[in-house]
Short mmCIF file of C-alpha atoms in Angstrom, two decimals:
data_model
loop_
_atom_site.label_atom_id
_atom_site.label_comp_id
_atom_site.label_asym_id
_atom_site.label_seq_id
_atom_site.Cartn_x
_atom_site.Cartn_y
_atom_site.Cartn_z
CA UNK S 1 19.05 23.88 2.39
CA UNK S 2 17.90 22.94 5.69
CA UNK S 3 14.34 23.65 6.81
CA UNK S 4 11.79 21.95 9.17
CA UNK S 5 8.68 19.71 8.90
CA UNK S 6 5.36 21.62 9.52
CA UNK S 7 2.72 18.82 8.29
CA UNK S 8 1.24 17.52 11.28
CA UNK S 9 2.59 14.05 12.68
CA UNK S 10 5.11 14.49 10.02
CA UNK S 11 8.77 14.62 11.57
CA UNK S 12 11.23 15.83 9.08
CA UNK S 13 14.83 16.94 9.44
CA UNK S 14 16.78 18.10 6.41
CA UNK S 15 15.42 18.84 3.38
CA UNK S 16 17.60 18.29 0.20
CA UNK S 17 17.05 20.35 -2.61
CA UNK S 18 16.35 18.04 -5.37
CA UNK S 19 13.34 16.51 -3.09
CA UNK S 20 11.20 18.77 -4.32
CA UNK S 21 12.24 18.35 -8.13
CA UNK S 22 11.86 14.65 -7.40
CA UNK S 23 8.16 14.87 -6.14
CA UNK S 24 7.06 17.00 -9.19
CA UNK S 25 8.42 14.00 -11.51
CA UNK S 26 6.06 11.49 -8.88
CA UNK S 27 3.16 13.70 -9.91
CA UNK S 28 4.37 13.75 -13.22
CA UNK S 29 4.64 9.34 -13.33
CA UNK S 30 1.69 8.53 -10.98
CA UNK S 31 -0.37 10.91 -13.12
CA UNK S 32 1.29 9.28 -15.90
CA UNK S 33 0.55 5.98 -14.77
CA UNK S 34 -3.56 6.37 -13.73
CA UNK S 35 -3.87 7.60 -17.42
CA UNK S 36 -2.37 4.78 -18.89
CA UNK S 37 -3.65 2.04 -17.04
CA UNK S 38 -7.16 3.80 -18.14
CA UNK S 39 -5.87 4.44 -21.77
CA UNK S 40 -4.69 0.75 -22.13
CA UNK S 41 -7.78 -0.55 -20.75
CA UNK S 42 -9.53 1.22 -23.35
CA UNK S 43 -7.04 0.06 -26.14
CA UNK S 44 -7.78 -3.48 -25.00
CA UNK S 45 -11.53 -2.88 -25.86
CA UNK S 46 -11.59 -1.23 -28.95
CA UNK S 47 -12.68 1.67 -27.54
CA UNK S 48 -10.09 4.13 -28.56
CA UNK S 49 -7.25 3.84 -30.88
CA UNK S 50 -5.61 7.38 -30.24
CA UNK S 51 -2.08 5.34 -29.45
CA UNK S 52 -1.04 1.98 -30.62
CA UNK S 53 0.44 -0.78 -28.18
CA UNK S 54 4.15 0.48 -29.24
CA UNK S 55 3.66 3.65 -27.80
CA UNK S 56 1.87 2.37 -24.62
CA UNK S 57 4.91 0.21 -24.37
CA UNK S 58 7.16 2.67 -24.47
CA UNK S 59 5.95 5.35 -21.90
CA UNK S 60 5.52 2.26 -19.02
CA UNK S 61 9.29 2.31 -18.49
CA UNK S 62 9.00 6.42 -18.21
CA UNK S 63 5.93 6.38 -16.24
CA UNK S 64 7.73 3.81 -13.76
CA UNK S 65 10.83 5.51 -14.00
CA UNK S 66 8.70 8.83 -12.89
CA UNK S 67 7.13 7.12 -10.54
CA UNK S 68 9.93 5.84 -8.69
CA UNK S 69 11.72 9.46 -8.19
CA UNK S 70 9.28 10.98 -6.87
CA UNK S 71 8.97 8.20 -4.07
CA UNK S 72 13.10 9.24 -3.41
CA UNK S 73 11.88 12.86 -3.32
CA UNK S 74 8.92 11.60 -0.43
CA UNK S 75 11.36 9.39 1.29
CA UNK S 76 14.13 12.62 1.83
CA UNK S 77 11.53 15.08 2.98
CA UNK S 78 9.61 12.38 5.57
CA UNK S 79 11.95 9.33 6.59
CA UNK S 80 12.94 10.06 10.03
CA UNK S 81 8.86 9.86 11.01
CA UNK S 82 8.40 6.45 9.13
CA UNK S 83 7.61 3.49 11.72
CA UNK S 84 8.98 -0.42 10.69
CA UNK S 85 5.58 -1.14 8.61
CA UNK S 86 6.31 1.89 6.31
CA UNK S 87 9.85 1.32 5.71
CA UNK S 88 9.37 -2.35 5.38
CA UNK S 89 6.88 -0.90 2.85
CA UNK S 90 8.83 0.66 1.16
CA UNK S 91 11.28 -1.90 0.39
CA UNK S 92 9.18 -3.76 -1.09
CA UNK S 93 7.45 -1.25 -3.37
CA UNK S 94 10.64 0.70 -4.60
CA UNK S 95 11.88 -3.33 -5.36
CA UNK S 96 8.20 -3.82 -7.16
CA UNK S 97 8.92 -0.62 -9.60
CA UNK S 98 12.75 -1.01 -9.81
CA UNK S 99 11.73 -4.63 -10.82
CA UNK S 100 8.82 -3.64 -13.13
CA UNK S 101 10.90 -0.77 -14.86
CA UNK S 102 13.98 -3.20 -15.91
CA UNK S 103 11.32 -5.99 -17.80
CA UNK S 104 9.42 -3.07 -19.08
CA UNK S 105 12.59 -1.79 -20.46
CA UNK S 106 13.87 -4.95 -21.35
CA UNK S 107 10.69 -5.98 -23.31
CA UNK S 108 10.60 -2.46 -25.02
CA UNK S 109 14.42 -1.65 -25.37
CA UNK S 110 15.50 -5.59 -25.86
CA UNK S 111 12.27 -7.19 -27.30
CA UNK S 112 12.70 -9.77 -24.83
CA UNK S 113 9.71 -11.31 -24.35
CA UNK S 114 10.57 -12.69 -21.00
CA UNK S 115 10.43 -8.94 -19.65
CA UNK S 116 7.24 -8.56 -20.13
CA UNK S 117 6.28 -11.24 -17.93
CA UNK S 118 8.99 -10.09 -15.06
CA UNK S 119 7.34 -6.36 -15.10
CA UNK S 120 3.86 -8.00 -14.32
CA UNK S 121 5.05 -10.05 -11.75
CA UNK S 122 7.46 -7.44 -10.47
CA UNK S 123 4.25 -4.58 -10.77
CA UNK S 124 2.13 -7.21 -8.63
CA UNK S 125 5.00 -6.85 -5.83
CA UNK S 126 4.55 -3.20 -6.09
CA UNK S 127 1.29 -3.11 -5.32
CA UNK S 128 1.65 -5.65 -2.12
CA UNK S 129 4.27 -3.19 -1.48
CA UNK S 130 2.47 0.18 -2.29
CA UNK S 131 -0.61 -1.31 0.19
CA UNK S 132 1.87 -1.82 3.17
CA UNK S 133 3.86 1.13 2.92
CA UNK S 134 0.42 3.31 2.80
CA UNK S 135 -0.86 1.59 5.89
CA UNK S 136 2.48 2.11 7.69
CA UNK S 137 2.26 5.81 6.98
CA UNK S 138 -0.87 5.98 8.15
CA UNK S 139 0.29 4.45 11.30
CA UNK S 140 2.47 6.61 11.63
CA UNK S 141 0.70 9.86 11.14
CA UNK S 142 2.88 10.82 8.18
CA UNK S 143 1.29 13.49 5.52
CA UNK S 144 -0.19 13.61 3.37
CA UNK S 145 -2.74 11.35 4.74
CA UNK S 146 -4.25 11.28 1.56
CA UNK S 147 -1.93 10.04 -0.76
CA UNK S 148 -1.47 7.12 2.25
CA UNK S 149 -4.91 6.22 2.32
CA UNK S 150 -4.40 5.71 -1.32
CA UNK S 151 -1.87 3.43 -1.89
CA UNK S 152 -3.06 1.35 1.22
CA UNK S 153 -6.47 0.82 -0.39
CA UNK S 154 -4.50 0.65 -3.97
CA UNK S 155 -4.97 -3.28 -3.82
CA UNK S 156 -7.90 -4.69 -1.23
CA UNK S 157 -10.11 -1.02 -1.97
CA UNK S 158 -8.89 -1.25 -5.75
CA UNK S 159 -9.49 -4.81 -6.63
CA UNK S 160 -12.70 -4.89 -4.53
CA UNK S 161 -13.95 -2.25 -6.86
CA UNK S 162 -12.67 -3.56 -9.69
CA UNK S 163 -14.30 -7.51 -8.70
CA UNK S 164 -17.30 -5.63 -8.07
CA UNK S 165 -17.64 -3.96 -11.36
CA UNK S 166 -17.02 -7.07 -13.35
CA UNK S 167 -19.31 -9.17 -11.23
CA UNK S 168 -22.38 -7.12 -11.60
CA UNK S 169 -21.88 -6.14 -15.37
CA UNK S 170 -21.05 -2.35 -15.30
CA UNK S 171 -18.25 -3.32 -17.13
CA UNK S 172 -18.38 -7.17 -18.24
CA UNK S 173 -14.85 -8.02 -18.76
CA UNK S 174 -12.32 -9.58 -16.18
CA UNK S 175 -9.87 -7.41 -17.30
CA UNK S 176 -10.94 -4.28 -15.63
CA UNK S 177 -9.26 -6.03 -12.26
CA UNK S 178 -6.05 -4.52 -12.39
CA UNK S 179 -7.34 -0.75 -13.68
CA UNK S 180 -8.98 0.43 -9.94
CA UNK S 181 -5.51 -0.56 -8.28
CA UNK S 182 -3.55 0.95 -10.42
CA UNK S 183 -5.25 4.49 -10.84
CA UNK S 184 -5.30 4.43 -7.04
CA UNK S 185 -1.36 3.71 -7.00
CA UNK S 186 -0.64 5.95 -9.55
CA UNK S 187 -3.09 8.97 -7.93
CA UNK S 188 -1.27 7.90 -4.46
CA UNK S 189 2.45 8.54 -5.95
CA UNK S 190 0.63 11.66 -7.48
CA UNK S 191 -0.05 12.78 -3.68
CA UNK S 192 3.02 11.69 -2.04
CA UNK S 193 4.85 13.83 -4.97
CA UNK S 194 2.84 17.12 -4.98
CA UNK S 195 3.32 17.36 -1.10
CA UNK S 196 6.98 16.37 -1.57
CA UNK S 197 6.90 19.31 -3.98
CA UNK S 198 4.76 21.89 -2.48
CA UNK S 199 7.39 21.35 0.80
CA UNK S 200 10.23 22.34 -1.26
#
Protein backbone atom coordinates (compact mmCIF):
# COMPACT_ATOMS: atom_id res chain seq x y z
CA UNK A 1 0.00 0.00 0.00
CA UNK A 2 1.60 3.08 -1.04
CA UNK A 3 0.11 6.46 -0.20
CA UNK A 4 1.49 10.00 0.53
CA UNK A 5 2.17 12.25 3.58
CA UNK A 6 -0.45 15.08 3.99
CA UNK A 7 0.51 16.36 7.70
CA UNK A 8 2.19 19.49 7.23
CA UNK A 9 6.16 19.52 7.37
CA UNK A 10 5.73 15.86 7.51
CA UNK A 11 7.53 14.13 4.42
CA UNK A 12 6.48 10.59 4.08
CA UNK A 13 6.99 8.08 1.29
CA UNK A 14 5.59 4.57 1.61
CA UNK A 15 3.34 3.57 3.95
CA UNK A 16 3.43 -0.13 5.13
CA UNK A 17 0.43 -1.65 6.21
CA UNK A 18 1.12 -2.85 9.60
CA UNK A 19 2.17 0.96 10.55
CA UNK A 20 -1.01 1.68 11.35
CA UNK A 21 -1.67 -1.58 13.50
CA UNK A 22 1.62 -0.68 15.15
CA UNK A 23 0.54 2.92 16.24
CA UNK A 24 -2.81 1.66 17.73
CA UNK A 25 -0.61 -0.78 20.07
CA UNK A 26 1.64 2.82 20.94
CA UNK A 27 -1.69 4.24 22.06
CA UNK A 28 -2.51 1.15 23.54
CA UNK A 29 1.31 1.04 25.75
CA UNK A 30 1.79 4.84 26.25
CA UNK A 31 -1.79 4.89 27.55
CA UNK A 32 -0.82 1.88 29.30
CA UNK A 33 2.15 3.30 30.68
CA UNK A 34 0.69 7.06 32.05
CA UNK A 35 -1.84 4.81 34.00
CA UNK A 36 0.57 2.83 35.61
CA UNK A 37 3.13 5.11 36.53
CA UNK A 38 -0.07 6.96 38.25
CA UNK A 39 -1.48 3.58 39.59
CA UNK A 40 1.97 2.60 41.09
CA UNK A 41 2.46 5.88 42.56
CA UNK A 42 -0.66 5.42 44.31
CA UNK A 43 0.21 1.75 45.37
CA UNK A 44 3.38 3.19 46.88
CA UNK A 45 1.17 5.42 49.18
CA UNK A 46 -1.39 3.37 50.38
CA UNK A 47 -3.75 5.01 48.54
CA UNK A 48 -5.28 2.30 46.52
CA UNK A 49 -4.85 -1.36 46.63
CA UNK A 50 -7.03 -2.30 43.48
CA UNK A 51 -3.71 -4.36 42.08
CA UNK A 52 -0.89 -5.78 44.03
CA UNK A 53 2.91 -5.19 43.05
CA UNK A 54 2.80 -8.72 41.06
CA UNK A 55 0.45 -7.52 38.74
CA UNK A 56 2.06 -4.04 38.29
CA UNK A 57 5.11 -6.08 37.58
CA UNK A 58 3.80 -7.93 35.14
CA UNK A 59 2.03 -5.43 32.73
CA UNK A 60 5.57 -3.10 32.68
CA UNK A 61 7.10 -5.58 30.24
CA UNK A 62 3.59 -5.33 28.08
CA UNK A 63 3.24 -1.73 28.49
CA UNK A 64 7.01 -1.36 27.21
CA UNK A 65 6.60 -3.91 24.79
CA UNK A 66 3.39 -1.70 23.50
CA UNK A 67 5.15 1.09 23.71
CA UNK A 68 7.95 0.25 21.64
CA UNK A 69 5.70 -0.91 18.44
CA UNK A 70 4.00 1.75 18.12
CA UNK A 71 7.30 3.93 17.90
CA UNK A 72 8.17 1.21 14.66
CA UNK A 73 4.66 2.06 13.40
CA UNK A 74 5.72 6.23 13.77
CA UNK A 75 9.14 5.61 12.46
CA UNK A 76 7.60 3.76 8.91
CA UNK A 77 4.97 6.38 8.30
CA UNK A 78 7.53 9.63 9.06
CA UNK A 79 11.36 8.65 8.69
CA UNK A 80 12.39 10.14 5.51
CA UNK A 81 11.42 13.86 7.21
CA UNK A 82 13.47 13.10 10.47
CA UNK A 83 16.67 15.51 10.74
CA UNK A 84 20.13 13.96 12.70
CA UNK A 85 18.72 15.17 16.30
CA UNK A 86 15.55 12.99 15.83
CA UNK A 87 17.11 9.96 14.58
CA UNK A 88 19.95 10.23 16.96
CA UNK A 89 16.86 10.40 19.24
CA UNK A 90 15.62 7.75 18.47
CA UNK A 91 18.41 5.50 18.96
CA UNK A 92 18.69 6.18 22.05
CA UNK A 93 15.06 5.88 23.19
CA UNK A 94 14.12 2.60 21.23
CA UNK A 95 17.73 1.32 23.15
CA UNK A 96 16.13 2.92 26.59
CA UNK A 97 12.76 0.66 26.14
CA UNK A 98 14.42 -2.35 24.38
CA UNK A 99 16.76 -2.12 27.48
CA UNK A 100 13.99 -1.48 30.08
CA UNK A 101 11.67 -4.30 28.58
CA UNK A 102 14.48 -7.21 28.84
CA UNK A 103 15.19 -6.35 32.99
CA UNK A 104 11.52 -5.87 33.36
CA UNK A 105 11.09 -9.21 31.86
CA UNK A 106 13.92 -10.64 33.38
CA UNK A 107 12.91 -9.50 36.95
CA UNK A 108 9.24 -10.68 36.29
CA UNK A 109 9.81 -13.82 34.00
CA UNK A 110 13.40 -14.81 35.78
CA UNK A 111 13.05 -13.26 39.33
CA UNK A 112 16.31 -11.86 38.81
CA UNK A 113 16.71 -9.24 40.93
CA UNK A 114 19.45 -7.64 38.98
CA UNK A 115 16.69 -6.78 36.22
CA UNK A 116 15.02 -4.71 38.09
CA UNK A 117 17.77 -2.44 38.57
CA UNK A 118 18.85 -2.64 34.60
CA UNK A 119 15.04 -1.57 33.59
CA UNK A 120 15.46 1.63 35.84
CA UNK A 121 18.59 2.50 34.57
CA UNK A 122 17.72 1.43 31.05
CA UNK A 123 14.00 3.54 31.52
CA UNK A 124 16.26 6.65 32.64
CA UNK A 125 18.04 6.32 29.05
CA UNK A 126 14.66 6.34 27.57
CA UNK A 127 13.67 9.30 28.81
CA UNK A 128 17.16 11.23 27.83
CA UNK A 129 16.25 9.59 24.69
CA UNK A 130 12.42 10.29 24.46
CA UNK A 131 13.48 14.29 25.30
CA UNK A 132 15.93 14.40 22.25
CA UNK A 133 14.05 12.63 19.79
CA UNK A 134 10.88 15.05 20.62
CA UNK A 135 13.02 18.12 20.19
CA UNK A 136 14.47 16.77 16.92
CA UNK A 137 10.96 16.33 15.58
CA UNK A 138 10.11 19.45 16.43
CA UNK A 139 13.01 20.71 14.53
CA UNK A 140 12.09 19.20 11.99
CA UNK A 141 8.48 20.09 11.59
CA UNK A 142 7.36 16.47 11.84
CA UNK A 143 3.51 15.81 13.07
CA UNK A 144 2.08 15.50 15.23
CA UNK A 145 3.58 18.41 16.91
CA UNK A 146 1.91 17.46 19.85
CA UNK A 147 2.96 14.23 20.75
CA UNK A 148 6.74 15.98 20.04
CA UNK A 149 6.27 18.65 22.34
CA UNK A 150 5.54 15.88 24.71
CA UNK A 151 8.20 13.68 24.89
CA UNK A 152 10.69 16.70 24.58
CA UNK A 153 9.30 18.24 27.78
CA UNK A 154 8.84 14.41 29.14
CA UNK A 155 12.08 15.00 31.33
CA UNK A 156 13.17 18.96 31.98
CA UNK A 157 8.95 20.00 31.77
CA UNK A 158 8.19 16.61 33.70
CA UNK A 159 10.69 16.61 36.45
CA UNK A 160 10.36 20.41 36.87
CA UNK A 161 6.78 19.72 37.72
CA UNK A 162 7.32 16.95 39.55
CA UNK A 163 10.46 18.97 41.85
CA UNK A 164 8.00 21.57 42.10
CA UNK A 165 5.23 19.60 43.58
CA UNK A 166 7.37 17.93 46.16
CA UNK A 167 9.11 21.14 47.12
CA UNK A 168 6.10 23.12 47.97
CA UNK A 169 4.05 20.23 49.66
CA UNK A 170 1.14 19.50 47.19
CA UNK A 171 2.32 16.24 47.37
CA UNK A 172 5.15 15.74 50.16
CA UNK A 173 6.97 12.78 49.01
CA UNK A 174 10.19 12.63 46.74
CA UNK A 175 8.82 9.97 45.01
CA UNK A 176 6.37 11.75 42.87
CA UNK A 177 9.73 12.78 40.65
CA UNK A 178 9.57 10.22 38.19
CA UNK A 179 5.40 10.20 37.78
CA UNK A 180 5.17 13.85 35.62
CA UNK A 181 7.90 12.37 33.14
CA UNK A 182 6.54 9.44 32.69
CA UNK A 183 2.75 10.31 32.06
CA UNK A 184 4.19 12.84 29.63
CA UNK A 185 6.26 9.93 27.82
CA UNK A 186 3.67 7.63 27.93
CA UNK A 187 0.79 10.42 26.63
CA UNK A 188 3.65 11.38 23.92
CA UNK A 189 3.92 7.58 22.53
CA UNK A 190 0.02 7.83 22.91
CA UNK A 191 0.23 10.79 20.21
CA UNK A 192 2.89 9.60 18.02
CA UNK A 193 0.65 6.21 17.82
CA UNK A 194 -2.90 7.60 17.23
CA UNK A 195 -1.49 9.79 14.29
CA UNK A 196 0.52 6.75 13.11
CA UNK A 197 -2.91 5.12 13.20
CA UNK A 198 -5.34 7.62 12.05
CA UNK A 199 -2.71 7.82 8.74
CA UNK A 200 -3.27 4.29 8.02
Amino acid sequence: MSRSGSGSGTRTGTYPRHAGVAGGAGVAGGLLWAALVVVTFAADRGVTSLLWYGTLDAVTPLALALMGAGLAGYRARTRPAWGLLATAGFAVFGAGLLGAFAGATAYVAGEILAGWTVSVWAYSLALVGATTFGLGLLRAGVEPRAGAGLLAGSLPVGTAVSLSLAVSGVVPDEAVVPVVPGVLLGVGVAALGWWAWRSE
